[in-house]
Coordinates of C-alpha atoms in Angstrom, one line a residue:
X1224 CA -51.5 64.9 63.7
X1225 CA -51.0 61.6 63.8
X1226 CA -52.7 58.2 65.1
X1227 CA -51.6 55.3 68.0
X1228 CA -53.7 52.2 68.1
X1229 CA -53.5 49.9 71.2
X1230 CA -54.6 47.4 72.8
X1231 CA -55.9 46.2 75.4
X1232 CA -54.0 43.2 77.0
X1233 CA -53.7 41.1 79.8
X1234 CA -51.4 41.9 82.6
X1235 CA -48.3 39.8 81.2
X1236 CA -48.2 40.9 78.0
X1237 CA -45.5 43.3 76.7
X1238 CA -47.9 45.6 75.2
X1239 CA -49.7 45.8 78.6
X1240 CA -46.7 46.6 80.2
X1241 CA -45.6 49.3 77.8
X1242 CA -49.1 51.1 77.9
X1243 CA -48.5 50.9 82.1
X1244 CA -45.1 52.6 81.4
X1245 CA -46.3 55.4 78.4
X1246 CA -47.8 57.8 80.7
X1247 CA -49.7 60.5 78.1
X1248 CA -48.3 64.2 78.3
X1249 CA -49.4 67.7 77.6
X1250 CA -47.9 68.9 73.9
X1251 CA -48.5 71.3 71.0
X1252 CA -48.4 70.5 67.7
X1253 CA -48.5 72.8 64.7
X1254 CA -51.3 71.2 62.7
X1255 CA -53.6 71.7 65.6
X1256 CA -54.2 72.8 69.2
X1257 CA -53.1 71.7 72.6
X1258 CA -54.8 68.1 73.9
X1259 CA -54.4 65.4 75.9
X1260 CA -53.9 62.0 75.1
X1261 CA -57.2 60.4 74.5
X1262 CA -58.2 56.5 74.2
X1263 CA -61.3 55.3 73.3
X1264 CA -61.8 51.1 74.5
X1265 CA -64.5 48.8 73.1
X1266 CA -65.0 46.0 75.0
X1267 CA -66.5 43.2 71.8
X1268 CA -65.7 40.1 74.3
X1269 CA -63.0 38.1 76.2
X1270 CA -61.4 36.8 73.3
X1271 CA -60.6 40.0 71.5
X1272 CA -59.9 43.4 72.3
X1273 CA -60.5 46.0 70.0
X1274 CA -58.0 49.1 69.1
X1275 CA -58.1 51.8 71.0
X1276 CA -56.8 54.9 69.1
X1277 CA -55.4 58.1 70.2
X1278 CA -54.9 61.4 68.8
X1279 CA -52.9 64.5 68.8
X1280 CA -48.6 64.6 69.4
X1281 CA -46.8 63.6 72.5
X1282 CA -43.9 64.7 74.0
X1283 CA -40.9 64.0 71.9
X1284 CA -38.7 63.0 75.1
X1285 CA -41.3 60.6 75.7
X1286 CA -38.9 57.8 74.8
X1287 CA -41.2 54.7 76.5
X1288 CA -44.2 56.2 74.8
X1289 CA -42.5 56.5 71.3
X1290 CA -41.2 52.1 72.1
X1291 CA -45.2 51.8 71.9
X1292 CA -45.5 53.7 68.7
X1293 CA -43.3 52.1 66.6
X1294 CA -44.6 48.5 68.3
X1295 CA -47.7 49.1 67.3
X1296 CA -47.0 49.9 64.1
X1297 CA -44.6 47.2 63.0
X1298 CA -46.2 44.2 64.8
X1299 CA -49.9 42.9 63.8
X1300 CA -52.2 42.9 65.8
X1301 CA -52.3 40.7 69.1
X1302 CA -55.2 38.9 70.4
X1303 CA -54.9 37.2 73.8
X1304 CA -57.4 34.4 73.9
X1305 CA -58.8 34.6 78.2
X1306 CA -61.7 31.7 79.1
X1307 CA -64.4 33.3 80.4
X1308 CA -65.7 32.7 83.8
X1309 CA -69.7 33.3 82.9
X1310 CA -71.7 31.1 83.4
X1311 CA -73.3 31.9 80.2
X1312 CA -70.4 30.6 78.2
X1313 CA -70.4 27.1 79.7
X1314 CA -67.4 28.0 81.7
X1315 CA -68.3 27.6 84.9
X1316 CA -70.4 24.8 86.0
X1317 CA -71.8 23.9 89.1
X1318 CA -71.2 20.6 91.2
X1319 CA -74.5 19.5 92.5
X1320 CA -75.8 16.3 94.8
X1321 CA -76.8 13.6 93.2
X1322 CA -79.7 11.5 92.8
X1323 CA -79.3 9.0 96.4
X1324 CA -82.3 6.6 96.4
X1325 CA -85.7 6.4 96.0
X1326 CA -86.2 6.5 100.1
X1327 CA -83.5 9.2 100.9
X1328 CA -85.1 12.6 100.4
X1329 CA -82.2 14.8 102.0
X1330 CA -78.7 14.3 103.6
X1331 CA -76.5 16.5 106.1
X1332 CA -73.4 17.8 104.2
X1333 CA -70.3 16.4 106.4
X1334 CA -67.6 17.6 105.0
X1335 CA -65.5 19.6 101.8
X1336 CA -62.6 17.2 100.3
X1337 CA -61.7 20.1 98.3
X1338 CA -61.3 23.7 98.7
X1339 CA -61.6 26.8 96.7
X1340 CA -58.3 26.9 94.4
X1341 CA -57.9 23.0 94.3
X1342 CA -57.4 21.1 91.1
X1343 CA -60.0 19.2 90.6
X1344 CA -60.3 16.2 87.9
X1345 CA -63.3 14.7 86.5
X1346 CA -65.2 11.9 89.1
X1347 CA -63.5 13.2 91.6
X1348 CA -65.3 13.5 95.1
X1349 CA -65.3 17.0 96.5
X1350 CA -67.7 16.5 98.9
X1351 CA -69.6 13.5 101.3
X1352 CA -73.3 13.5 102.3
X1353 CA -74.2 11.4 105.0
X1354 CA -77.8 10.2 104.6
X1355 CA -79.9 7.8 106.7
X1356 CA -78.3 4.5 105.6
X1357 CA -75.1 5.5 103.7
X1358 CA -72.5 8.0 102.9
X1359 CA -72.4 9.6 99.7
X1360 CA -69.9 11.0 97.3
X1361 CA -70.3 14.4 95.3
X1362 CA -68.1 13.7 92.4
X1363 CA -67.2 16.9 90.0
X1364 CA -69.2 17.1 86.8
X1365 CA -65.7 18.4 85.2
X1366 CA -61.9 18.7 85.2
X1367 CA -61.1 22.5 86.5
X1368 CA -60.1 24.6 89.6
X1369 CA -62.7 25.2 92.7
X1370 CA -64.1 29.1 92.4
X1371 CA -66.2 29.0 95.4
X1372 CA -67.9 27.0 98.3
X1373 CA -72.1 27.7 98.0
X1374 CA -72.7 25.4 101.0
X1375 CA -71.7 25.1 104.2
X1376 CA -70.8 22.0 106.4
X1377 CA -74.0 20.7 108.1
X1378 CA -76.6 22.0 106.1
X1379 CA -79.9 20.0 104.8
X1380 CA -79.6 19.5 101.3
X1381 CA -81.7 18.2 98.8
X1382 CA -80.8 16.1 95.4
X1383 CA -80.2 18.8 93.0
X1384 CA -78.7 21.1 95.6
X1385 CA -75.9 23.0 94.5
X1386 CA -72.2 22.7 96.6
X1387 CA -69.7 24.0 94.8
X1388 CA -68.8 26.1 91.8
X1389 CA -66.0 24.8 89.0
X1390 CA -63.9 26.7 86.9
X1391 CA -63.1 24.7 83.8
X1392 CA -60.8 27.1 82.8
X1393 CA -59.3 27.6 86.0
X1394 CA -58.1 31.1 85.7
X1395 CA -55.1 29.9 82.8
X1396 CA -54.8 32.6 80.4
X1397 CA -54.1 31.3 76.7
X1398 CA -52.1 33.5 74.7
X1399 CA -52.3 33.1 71.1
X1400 CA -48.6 32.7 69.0
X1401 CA -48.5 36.0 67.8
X1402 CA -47.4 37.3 71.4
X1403 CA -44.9 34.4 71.3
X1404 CA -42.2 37.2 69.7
X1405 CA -39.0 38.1 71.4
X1406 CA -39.7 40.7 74.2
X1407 CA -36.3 42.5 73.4
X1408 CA -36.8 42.7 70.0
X1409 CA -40.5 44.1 70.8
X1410 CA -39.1 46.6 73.3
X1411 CA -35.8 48.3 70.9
X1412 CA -37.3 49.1 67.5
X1413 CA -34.9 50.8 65.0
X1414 CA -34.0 54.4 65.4
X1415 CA -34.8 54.8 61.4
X1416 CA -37.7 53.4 62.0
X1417 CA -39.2 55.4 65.2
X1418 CA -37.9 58.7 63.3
X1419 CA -40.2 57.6 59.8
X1420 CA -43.2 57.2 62.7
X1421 CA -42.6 61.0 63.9
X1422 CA -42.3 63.5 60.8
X1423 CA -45.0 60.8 59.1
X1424 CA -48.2 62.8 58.4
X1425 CA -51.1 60.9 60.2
X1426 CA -54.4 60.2 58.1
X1427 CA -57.7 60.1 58.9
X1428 CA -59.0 57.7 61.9
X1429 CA -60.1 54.7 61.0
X1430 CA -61.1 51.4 63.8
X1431 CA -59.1 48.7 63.4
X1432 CA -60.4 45.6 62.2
X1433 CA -61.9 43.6 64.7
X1434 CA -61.7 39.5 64.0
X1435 CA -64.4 37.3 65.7
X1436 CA -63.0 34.7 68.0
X1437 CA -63.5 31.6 67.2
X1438 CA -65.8 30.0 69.9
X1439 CA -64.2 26.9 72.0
X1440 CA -66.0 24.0 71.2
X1441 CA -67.7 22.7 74.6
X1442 CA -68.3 19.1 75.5
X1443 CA -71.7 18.3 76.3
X1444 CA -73.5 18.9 79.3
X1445 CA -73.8 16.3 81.7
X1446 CA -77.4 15.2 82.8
X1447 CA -77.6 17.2 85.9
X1448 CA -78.2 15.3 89.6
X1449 CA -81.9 16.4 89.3
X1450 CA -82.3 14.3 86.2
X1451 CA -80.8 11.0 87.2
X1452 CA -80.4 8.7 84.0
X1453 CA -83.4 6.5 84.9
X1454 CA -84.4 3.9 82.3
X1455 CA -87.3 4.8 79.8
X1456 CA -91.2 5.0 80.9
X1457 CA -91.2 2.3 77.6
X1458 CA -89.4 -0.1 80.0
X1459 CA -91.9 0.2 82.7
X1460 CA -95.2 -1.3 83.6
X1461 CA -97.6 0.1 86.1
X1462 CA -100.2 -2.4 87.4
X1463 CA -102.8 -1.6 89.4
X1464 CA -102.6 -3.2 93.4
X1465 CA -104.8 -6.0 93.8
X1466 CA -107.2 -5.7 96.9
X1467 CA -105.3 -8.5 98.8
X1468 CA -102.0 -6.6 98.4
X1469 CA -103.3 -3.4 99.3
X1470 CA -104.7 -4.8 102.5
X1471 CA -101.4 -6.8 103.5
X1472 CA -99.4 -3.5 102.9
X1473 CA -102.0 -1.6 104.7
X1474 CA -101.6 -4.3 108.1
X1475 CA -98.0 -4.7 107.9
X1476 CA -97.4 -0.6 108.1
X1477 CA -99.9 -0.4 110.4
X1478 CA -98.0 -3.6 112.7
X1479 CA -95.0 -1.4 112.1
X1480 CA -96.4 1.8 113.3
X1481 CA -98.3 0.0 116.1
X1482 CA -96.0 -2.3 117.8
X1483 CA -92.3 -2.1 119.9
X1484 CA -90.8 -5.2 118.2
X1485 CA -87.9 -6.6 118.7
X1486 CA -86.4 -10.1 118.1
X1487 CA -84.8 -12.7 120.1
X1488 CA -83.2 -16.0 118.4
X1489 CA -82.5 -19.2 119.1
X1490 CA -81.2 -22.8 116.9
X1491 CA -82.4 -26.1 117.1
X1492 CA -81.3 -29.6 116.8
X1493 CA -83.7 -31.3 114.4
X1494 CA -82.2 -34.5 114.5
X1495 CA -84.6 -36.0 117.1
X1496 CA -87.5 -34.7 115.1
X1497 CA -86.6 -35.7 111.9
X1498 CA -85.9 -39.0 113.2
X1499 CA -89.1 -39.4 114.9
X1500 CA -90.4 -38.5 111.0
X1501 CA -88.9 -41.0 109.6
X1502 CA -89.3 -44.0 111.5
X1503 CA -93.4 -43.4 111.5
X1504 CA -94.2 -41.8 108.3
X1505 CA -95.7 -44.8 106.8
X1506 CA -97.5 -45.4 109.6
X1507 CA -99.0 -42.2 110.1
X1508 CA -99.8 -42.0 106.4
X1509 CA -101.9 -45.4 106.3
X1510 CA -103.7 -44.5 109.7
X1511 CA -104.4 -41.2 108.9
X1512 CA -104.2 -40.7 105.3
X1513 CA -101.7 -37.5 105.3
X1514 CA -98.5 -37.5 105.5
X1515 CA -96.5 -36.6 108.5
X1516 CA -94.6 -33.5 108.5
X1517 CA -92.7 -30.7 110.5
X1518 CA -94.8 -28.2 110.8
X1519 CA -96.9 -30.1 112.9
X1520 CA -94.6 -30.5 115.4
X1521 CA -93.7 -27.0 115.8
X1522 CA -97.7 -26.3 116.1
X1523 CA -97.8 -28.7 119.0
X1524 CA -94.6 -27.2 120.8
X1525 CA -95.9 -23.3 120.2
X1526 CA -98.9 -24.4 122.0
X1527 CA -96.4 -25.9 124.7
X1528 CA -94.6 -22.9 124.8
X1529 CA -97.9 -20.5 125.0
X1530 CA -99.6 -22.9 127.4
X1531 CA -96.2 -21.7 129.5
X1532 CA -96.2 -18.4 129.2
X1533 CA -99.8 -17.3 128.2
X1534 CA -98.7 -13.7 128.1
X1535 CA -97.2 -14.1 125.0
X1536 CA -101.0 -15.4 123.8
X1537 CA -102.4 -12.3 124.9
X1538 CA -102.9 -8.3 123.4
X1539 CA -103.3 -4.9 124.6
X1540 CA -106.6 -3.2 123.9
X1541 CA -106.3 0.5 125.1
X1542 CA -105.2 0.4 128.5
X1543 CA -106.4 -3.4 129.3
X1544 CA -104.7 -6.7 128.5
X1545 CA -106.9 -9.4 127.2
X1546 CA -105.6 -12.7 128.3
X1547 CA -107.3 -15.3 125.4
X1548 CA -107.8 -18.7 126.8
X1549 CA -107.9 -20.5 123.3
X1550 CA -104.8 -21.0 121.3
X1551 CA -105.8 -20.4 117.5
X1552 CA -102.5 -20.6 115.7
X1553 CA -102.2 -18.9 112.4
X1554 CA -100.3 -19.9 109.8
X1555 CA -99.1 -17.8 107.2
X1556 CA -99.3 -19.1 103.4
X1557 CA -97.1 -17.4 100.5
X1558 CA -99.7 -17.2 97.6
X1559 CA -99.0 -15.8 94.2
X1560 CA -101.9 -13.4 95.0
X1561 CA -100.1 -12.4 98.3
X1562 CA -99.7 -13.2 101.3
X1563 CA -101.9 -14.9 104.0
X1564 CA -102.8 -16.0 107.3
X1565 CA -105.3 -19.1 108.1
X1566 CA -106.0 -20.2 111.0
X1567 CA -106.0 -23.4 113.0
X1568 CA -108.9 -23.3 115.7
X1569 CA -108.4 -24.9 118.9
X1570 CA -104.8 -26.1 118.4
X1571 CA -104.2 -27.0 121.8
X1572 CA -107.1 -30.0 121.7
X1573 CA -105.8 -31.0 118.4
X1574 CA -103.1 -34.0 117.8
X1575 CA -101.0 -34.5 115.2
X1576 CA -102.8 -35.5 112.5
X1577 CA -105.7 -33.0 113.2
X1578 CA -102.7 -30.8 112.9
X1579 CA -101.5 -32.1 109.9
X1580 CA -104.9 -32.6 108.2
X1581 CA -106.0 -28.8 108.9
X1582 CA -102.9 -27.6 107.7
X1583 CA -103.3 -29.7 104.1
X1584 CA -106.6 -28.2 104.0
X1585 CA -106.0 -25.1 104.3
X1586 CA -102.9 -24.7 102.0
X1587 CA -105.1 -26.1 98.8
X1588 CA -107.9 -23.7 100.1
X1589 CA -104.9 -20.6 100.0
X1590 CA -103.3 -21.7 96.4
X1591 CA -106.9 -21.9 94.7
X1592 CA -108.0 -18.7 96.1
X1593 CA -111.1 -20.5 98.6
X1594 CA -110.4 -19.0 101.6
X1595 CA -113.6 -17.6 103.3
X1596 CA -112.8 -14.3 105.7
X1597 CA -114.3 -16.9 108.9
X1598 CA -110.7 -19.2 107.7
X1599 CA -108.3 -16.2 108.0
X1600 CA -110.0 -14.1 110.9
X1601 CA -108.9 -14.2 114.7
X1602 CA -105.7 -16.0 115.4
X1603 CA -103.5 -15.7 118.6
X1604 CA -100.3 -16.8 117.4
X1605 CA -98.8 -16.9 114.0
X1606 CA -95.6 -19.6 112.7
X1607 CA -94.3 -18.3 109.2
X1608 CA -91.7 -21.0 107.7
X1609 CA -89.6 -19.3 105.6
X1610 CA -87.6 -22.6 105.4
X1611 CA -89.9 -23.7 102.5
X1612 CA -88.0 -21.0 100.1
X1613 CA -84.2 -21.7 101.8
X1614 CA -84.5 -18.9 104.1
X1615 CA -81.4 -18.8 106.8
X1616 CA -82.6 -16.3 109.2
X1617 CA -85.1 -13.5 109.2
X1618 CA -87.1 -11.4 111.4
X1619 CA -90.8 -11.6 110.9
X1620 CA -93.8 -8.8 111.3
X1621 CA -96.1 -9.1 114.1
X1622 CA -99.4 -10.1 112.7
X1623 CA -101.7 -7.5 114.2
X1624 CA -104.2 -7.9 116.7
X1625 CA -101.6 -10.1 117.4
X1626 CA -98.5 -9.7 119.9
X1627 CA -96.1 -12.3 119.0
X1628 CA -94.3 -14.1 115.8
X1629 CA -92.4 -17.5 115.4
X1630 CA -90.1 -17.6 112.5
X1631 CA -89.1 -21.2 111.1
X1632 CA -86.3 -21.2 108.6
X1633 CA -84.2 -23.9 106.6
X1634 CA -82.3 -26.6 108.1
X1635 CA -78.6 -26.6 107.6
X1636 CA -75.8 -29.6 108.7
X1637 CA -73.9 -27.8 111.0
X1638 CA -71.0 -28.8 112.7
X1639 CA -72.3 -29.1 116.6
X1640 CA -70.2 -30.1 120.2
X1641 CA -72.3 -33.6 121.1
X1642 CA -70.9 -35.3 124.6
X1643 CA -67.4 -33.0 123.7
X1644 CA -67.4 -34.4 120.1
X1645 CA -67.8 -32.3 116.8
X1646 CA -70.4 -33.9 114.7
X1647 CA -72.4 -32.9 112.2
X1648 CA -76.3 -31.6 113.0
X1649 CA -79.3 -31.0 111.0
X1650 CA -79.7 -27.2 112.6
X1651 CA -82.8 -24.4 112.7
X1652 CA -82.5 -21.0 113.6
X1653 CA -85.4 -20.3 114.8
X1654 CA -86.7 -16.2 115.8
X1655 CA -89.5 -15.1 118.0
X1656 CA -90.8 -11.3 117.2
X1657 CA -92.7 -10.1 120.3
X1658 CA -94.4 -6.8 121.1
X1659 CA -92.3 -5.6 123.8
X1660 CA -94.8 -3.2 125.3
X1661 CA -96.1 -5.9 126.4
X1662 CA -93.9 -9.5 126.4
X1663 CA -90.6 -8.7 128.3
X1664 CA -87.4 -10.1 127.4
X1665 CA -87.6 -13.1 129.8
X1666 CA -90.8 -14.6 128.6
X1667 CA -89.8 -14.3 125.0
X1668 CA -86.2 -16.2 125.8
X1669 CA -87.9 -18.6 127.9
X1670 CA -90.6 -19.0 125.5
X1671 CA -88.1 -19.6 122.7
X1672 CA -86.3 -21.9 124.7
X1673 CA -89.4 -24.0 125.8
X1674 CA -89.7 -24.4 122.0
X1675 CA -86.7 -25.8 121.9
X1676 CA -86.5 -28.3 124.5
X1677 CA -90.0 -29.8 122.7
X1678 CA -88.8 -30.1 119.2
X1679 CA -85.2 -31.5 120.4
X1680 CA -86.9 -34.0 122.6
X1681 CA -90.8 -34.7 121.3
X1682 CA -91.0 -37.3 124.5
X1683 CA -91.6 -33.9 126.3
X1684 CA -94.8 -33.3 125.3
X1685 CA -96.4 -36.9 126.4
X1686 CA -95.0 -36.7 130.0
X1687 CA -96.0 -32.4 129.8
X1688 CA -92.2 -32.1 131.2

């Protein structure tokens, strides 16, 4: 009796092969009775395969079978080194979308840029999301192969979702030099050598050693999509909302929710303005002890322009219009508190310097924190000037119970056409926000445009033209 060890390769080693080939056959021998060929396998891992052993004689025409015998007992043992595909192990890892904004909760998956069986390297987009505002990438966490597709094109997913599984490994077997030997010196052992195999007595079974792979050193895991790399709670300051912020928040969502807006623009010459400024400051300052300025101009052609179309002074309550026949303008005041809104009573009796005077007022009230509710309640029109911190253009939030906006911005030389000659302009865009459930389109244009025609020409407004 005597003993074959084997092993247990993969399917393009040698010793594989040879096992494939060695088909066990039915034989006596005279130290015992008839058997067949037995082989016990212990599976200890992926990256060794223990000895199997079998007992009993073979055939001795079995030439094939006999190749194995003397292989296995000349060479040392062979250990084919296979990654793993468990999870467990680290090889497999799993792409996931990432982190896409503090306002986007989900996306739509659009499309696969790779399939399964593509090479994939690290950072590189396998797949695109398309969210509310943008398109995003989902990049692959490592270098390795696709395994498998988990989503499907068009589904809701979630940051965090998993996409896509990635073999690192990507099926490549790794075979350890020992299994680097000729083939055809593997496959034609000596004829000395198979004969010393055959008459040799065999000994008592004993498992063949079994040596420990060495575990593949793993890089570390990246912070999954879940977890975005946000900076420390240490860097962060939480501040409880004042009561004026909470209720400007509260009123501005609440215009948002309310109200159709939309926006019409328009730009304005300010050279016959400014020019009327200049040549009368001093004059105005001595008479009237404040100094003349802009927005009082603008006050006195909104109350042109709402004197022309009164609709745009009005609101909707339920299923009524009220039509106000006072024009209280509002004007909105940054504050470091916040934001807010006095207002100007009776704007259309006023002149300039009433105007002027009010607005003065007012501003020192808003920086030192004065202002009574009766100062910033009511209001039928509001003028923000986002000019005053080199705003260009914006589109500003109707001022609820309010239906329209005026928006006053910086003033920029231009290049203009002036009696078919390019010259340079002091210009103003200026933008009207209306509530277009209840303005239409043509009052807010011509509303705009009366606007205008008074700040362009200010001789409009002593012969009401």
């Amino acid at each position: 009796m005597w003993a074959v060890s084997r092993r247990r390769v993969s399917s393009s080693s040698v010793l594989g092969r040879s096992f494939r080939n060695a088909r066990p056959s039915r034989c006596y021998s005279s130290s015992s009775n008839e058997a067949y060929a037995k082989t016990l396998v212990s599976r200890k891992g992926t990256s060794q395969v223990a000895g199997i052993v079998g007992s009993l004689g073979f055939p001795v025409g079995s030439r094939p079978l006999r190749d194995v015998i003397s292989f296995v007992q000349r060479y040392p043992p062979i250990f084919v080194h296979t990654r793993s595909f468990s999870a467990d192990s680290g090889e497999l890892v799993d792409a996931v979308v990432p982190f896409m904004g503090e306002s986007i909760t989900d996306g739509t998956l659009a499309s696969f840029l790779k399939h399964p069986g593509d090479r994939v390297e690290v950072d590189e987009p396998i797949a695109q999301i398309e969210t509310d505002k943008v398109t995003i990438d989902v990049s692959s966490p490592e270098a390795g192969v696709i395994e498998q597709l988990v989503a499907k094109v068009g589904d809701t997913v979630e940051p965090g979702t998993k996409i896509a599984v990635i073999s690192k490994s990507g099926g490549v077997t790794h075979v350890a030099p020992s299994e680097d030997k000729p083939i055809k010196e593997a496959s034609e052992p000596s004829p000395a050598k198979a004969k010393k195999v055959e008459t040799k007595k065999p000994k008592a079974e004993t498992p063949p050693s079994k040596e420990k792979p060495t575990a593949p050193s793993l890089p570390p895991p990246k912070p999954s999509a879940k977890e975005p790399q946000l900076p420390p709670k240490e860097r962060e300051r939480r501040v409880p909302m004042t009561r004026l912020r909470k209720r400007v928040a509260t009123r501005l969502k609440d215009s948002q929710n309310t109200f159709a807006m939309l926006t019409t623009f328009n730009e304005v010459d300010m050279t016959s303005l400014m020019k009327l400024r200049s040549d009368y400051k001093d004059a105005f300052f001595e008479k009237h002890g404040v100094k003349l300025g802009l927005m009082s101009g603008f006050v006195k052609a909104a109350v042109s322009a709402l004197q022309n179309q009164p609709i745009v002074n009005a609101v909707i309550d339920g299923d009524d219009i009220i039509y106000r026949d006072y024009i209280d303008i509002s004007i909105a005041v940054g504050t470091p508190k916040g934001l807010v809104v006095p207002v100007i009573r009776n704007a259309d009796r006023m002149n300039f310097a009433e105007i002027e005077k009010g607005i003065n007022i007012l501003a020192k009230k808003a920086n030192d924190g004065s202002l009574s509710i009766d100062e910033m309640a009511g209001g039928s029109f509001t003028i923000s000037n986002g000019g005053v911190y080199g705003s260009l253009l914006s589109t500003p939030i109707i001022n609820p119970p309010q239906s329209a906006i005026l928006g006053m911005h910086s003033i920029v030389s231009r290049p203009m056409v002036v009696s078919g000659e390019v010259v340079p302009r002091p210009m103003m865009y200026i933008a009207l926000t209306y509530d277009h459930r209840l303005i239409d389109g043509r009052e807010a244009v011509f509303f705009l445009r009366r606007i205008k025609d008074v700040v362009e020409d200010p001789r409009r407004l002593l012969l009401d033209v």
